[in-house]
XYZ file of C-alpha atoms in Angstrom:
155
model
C 15.415 -12.761 15.743
C 13.663 -9.372 15.074
C 16.056 -6.939 13.263
C 15.876 -2.953 13.913
C 13.704 -2.268 10.721
C 11.278 -4.510 11.851
C 11.703 -3.575 15.145
C 10.644 -0.119 14.587
C 7.562 -0.961 12.286
C 6.371 -3.165 15.198
C 7.455 0.256 17.606
C 4.812 2.021 15.588
C 2.026 -0.006 15.495
C 1.992 -0.269 19.174
C 2.360 3.395 19.781
C -0.471 3.701 17.161
C -3.001 2.116 19.706
C -1.758 3.869 22.525
C -2.393 7.217 20.700
C -5.553 6.356 19.138
C -4.592 7.167 15.897
C -5.781 3.991 13.619
C -5.628 0.475 13.643
C -2.510 -1.509 14.950
C -0.224 -1.258 11.944
C 3.301 0.094 11.160
C 5.486 0.443 8.460
C 9.010 1.510 7.361
C 10.749 2.228 4.055
C 14.334 1.231 3.820
C 17.342 2.415 1.319
C 21.042 1.510 1.820
C 20.113 -0.011 5.134
C 18.759 3.094 6.368
C 14.853 3.981 7.369
C 13.783 6.869 5.079
C 10.175 7.303 5.528
C 7.956 5.577 8.547
C 4.230 5.244 8.407
C 0.937 4.126 10.442
C -2.594 3.339 10.062
C -4.850 6.930 10.551
C -7.859 5.582 8.663
C -9.632 6.511 11.758
C -8.173 9.650 12.962
C -7.699 11.031 9.484
C -11.234 9.272 7.922
C -9.261 7.898 5.077
C -9.772 4.837 4.197
C -6.844 4.458 2.307
C -4.316 5.588 5.255
C -2.954 2.115 5.920
C 0.448 1.778 7.156
C 2.015 0.810 3.894
C 0.512 3.456 2.252
C 1.651 6.558 4.783
C 5.127 5.205 4.294
C 5.427 4.733 0.914
C 4.052 8.335 0.636
C 6.523 9.798 2.942
C 8.947 7.882 0.806
C 8.017 9.445 -2.454
C 8.507 12.911 -0.967
C 11.801 12.283 0.697
C 13.204 10.406 -2.355
C 11.403 13.104 -4.251
C 10.370 10.190 -6.840
C 7.346 8.214 -7.290
C 9.433 5.041 -7.897
C 11.157 3.611 -4.852
C 13.832 1.346 -6.520
C 16.317 -0.340 -4.467
C 13.903 0.063 -1.383
C 12.595 -2.876 1.017
C 9.223 -2.182 3.242
C 9.260 -3.559 6.847
C 5.476 -4.041 7.589
C 4.126 -5.099 11.089
C 1.604 -6.989 9.336
C 0.982 -8.959 5.712
C 0.027 -6.037 3.744
C -3.548 -5.969 2.170
C -4.304 -6.145 -1.716
C -4.653 -2.271 -1.609
C -1.228 -2.178 -0.019
C 0.335 -4.785 -1.887
C -0.856 -2.952 -5.079
C 0.467 0.479 -3.780
C 3.902 -1.708 -3.062
C 4.134 -2.828 -6.877
C 3.248 0.179 -8.402
C 6.258 1.751 -5.984
C 8.904 -0.764 -7.629
C 9.481 -1.823 -3.943
C 12.361 -4.458 -4.115
C 11.180 -6.799 -1.129
C 8.697 -6.642 1.801
C 9.275 -8.277 5.125
C 6.014 -8.761 7.569
C 5.621 -9.742 11.001
C 1.752 -10.887 11.405
C -0.112 -12.668 8.677
C -3.250 -11.688 7.142
C -4.773 -14.536 8.689
C -3.612 -12.960 12.487
C -4.894 -9.715 11.036
C -8.676 -11.794 10.272
C -8.642 -12.865 13.592
C -8.853 -9.480 15.094
C -11.276 -8.122 12.293
C -9.055 -6.975 9.730
C -10.246 -9.931 7.102
C -9.454 -9.006 3.690
C -10.607 -12.167 2.252
C -13.298 -10.549 0.994
C -11.489 -8.532 -1.366
C -9.821 -11.543 -3.380
C -13.367 -13.430 -3.337
C -14.569 -10.402 -4.910
C -11.931 -10.064 -7.408
C -12.677 -13.600 -8.582
C -16.357 -12.532 -9.233
C -17.566 -11.326 -12.579
C -17.674 -7.785 -12.774
C -21.626 -7.742 -12.345
C -21.779 -10.239 -9.320
C -19.539 -8.059 -7.447
C -20.836 -6.964 -3.711
C -19.905 -3.307 -5.932
C -21.249 -4.025 -9.643
C -18.757 -2.944 -12.374
C -20.426 -1.575 -15.710
C -18.201 -0.893 -18.690
C -19.455 2.348 -20.496
C -17.390 3.111 -23.376
C -17.365 6.614 -24.268
C -15.709 7.728 -27.081
C -14.253 11.128 -25.399
C -13.432 9.186 -22.347
C -10.589 7.314 -25.114
C -9.675 10.710 -26.161
C -7.599 10.973 -23.027
C -5.296 7.625 -23.710
C -4.861 8.680 -27.406
C -3.482 12.792 -26.428
C -1.266 10.382 -23.595
C 0.040 7.633 -26.391
C 1.167 10.234 -28.517
C 2.520 12.757 -26.050
C 6.116 13.012 -26.550
C 7.152 14.698 -23.159
C 4.941 12.468 -20.629
C 6.955 10.586 -17.984
C 6.342 7.288 -17.984
C 5.636 4.983 -15.194
């Protein structure tokens, strides 16, 4: 049985397809048993590769709550979050994630994230996009300043 929050996420995904705004994904953020934010995949309509439904919902919820932490919030999403969205959910401190379709369902229709998981297990120099560490004393200065900053807002 689908609850009202999951039903809304699925409705958003279907509407997104009909309006041709992006991929078939929708998400809602719930706090205190009320939807506080909604999001859809807007990648193709905004030319923003990060505009996944979960990300747009998180961005909206942060604005609504005027906080970068979403403590006490749950996400309902039409599909299991990709690695980027899952990372964002952790950074946002979401309490729980409910999802309908799986990453395997998504892969069957062309949204296969398995290559990202595979890449993360490879040495930096063997990845499709090689990562090359270029240490720099000037760059570490920002970290030193942050570490000593008395009025910083930790996250």
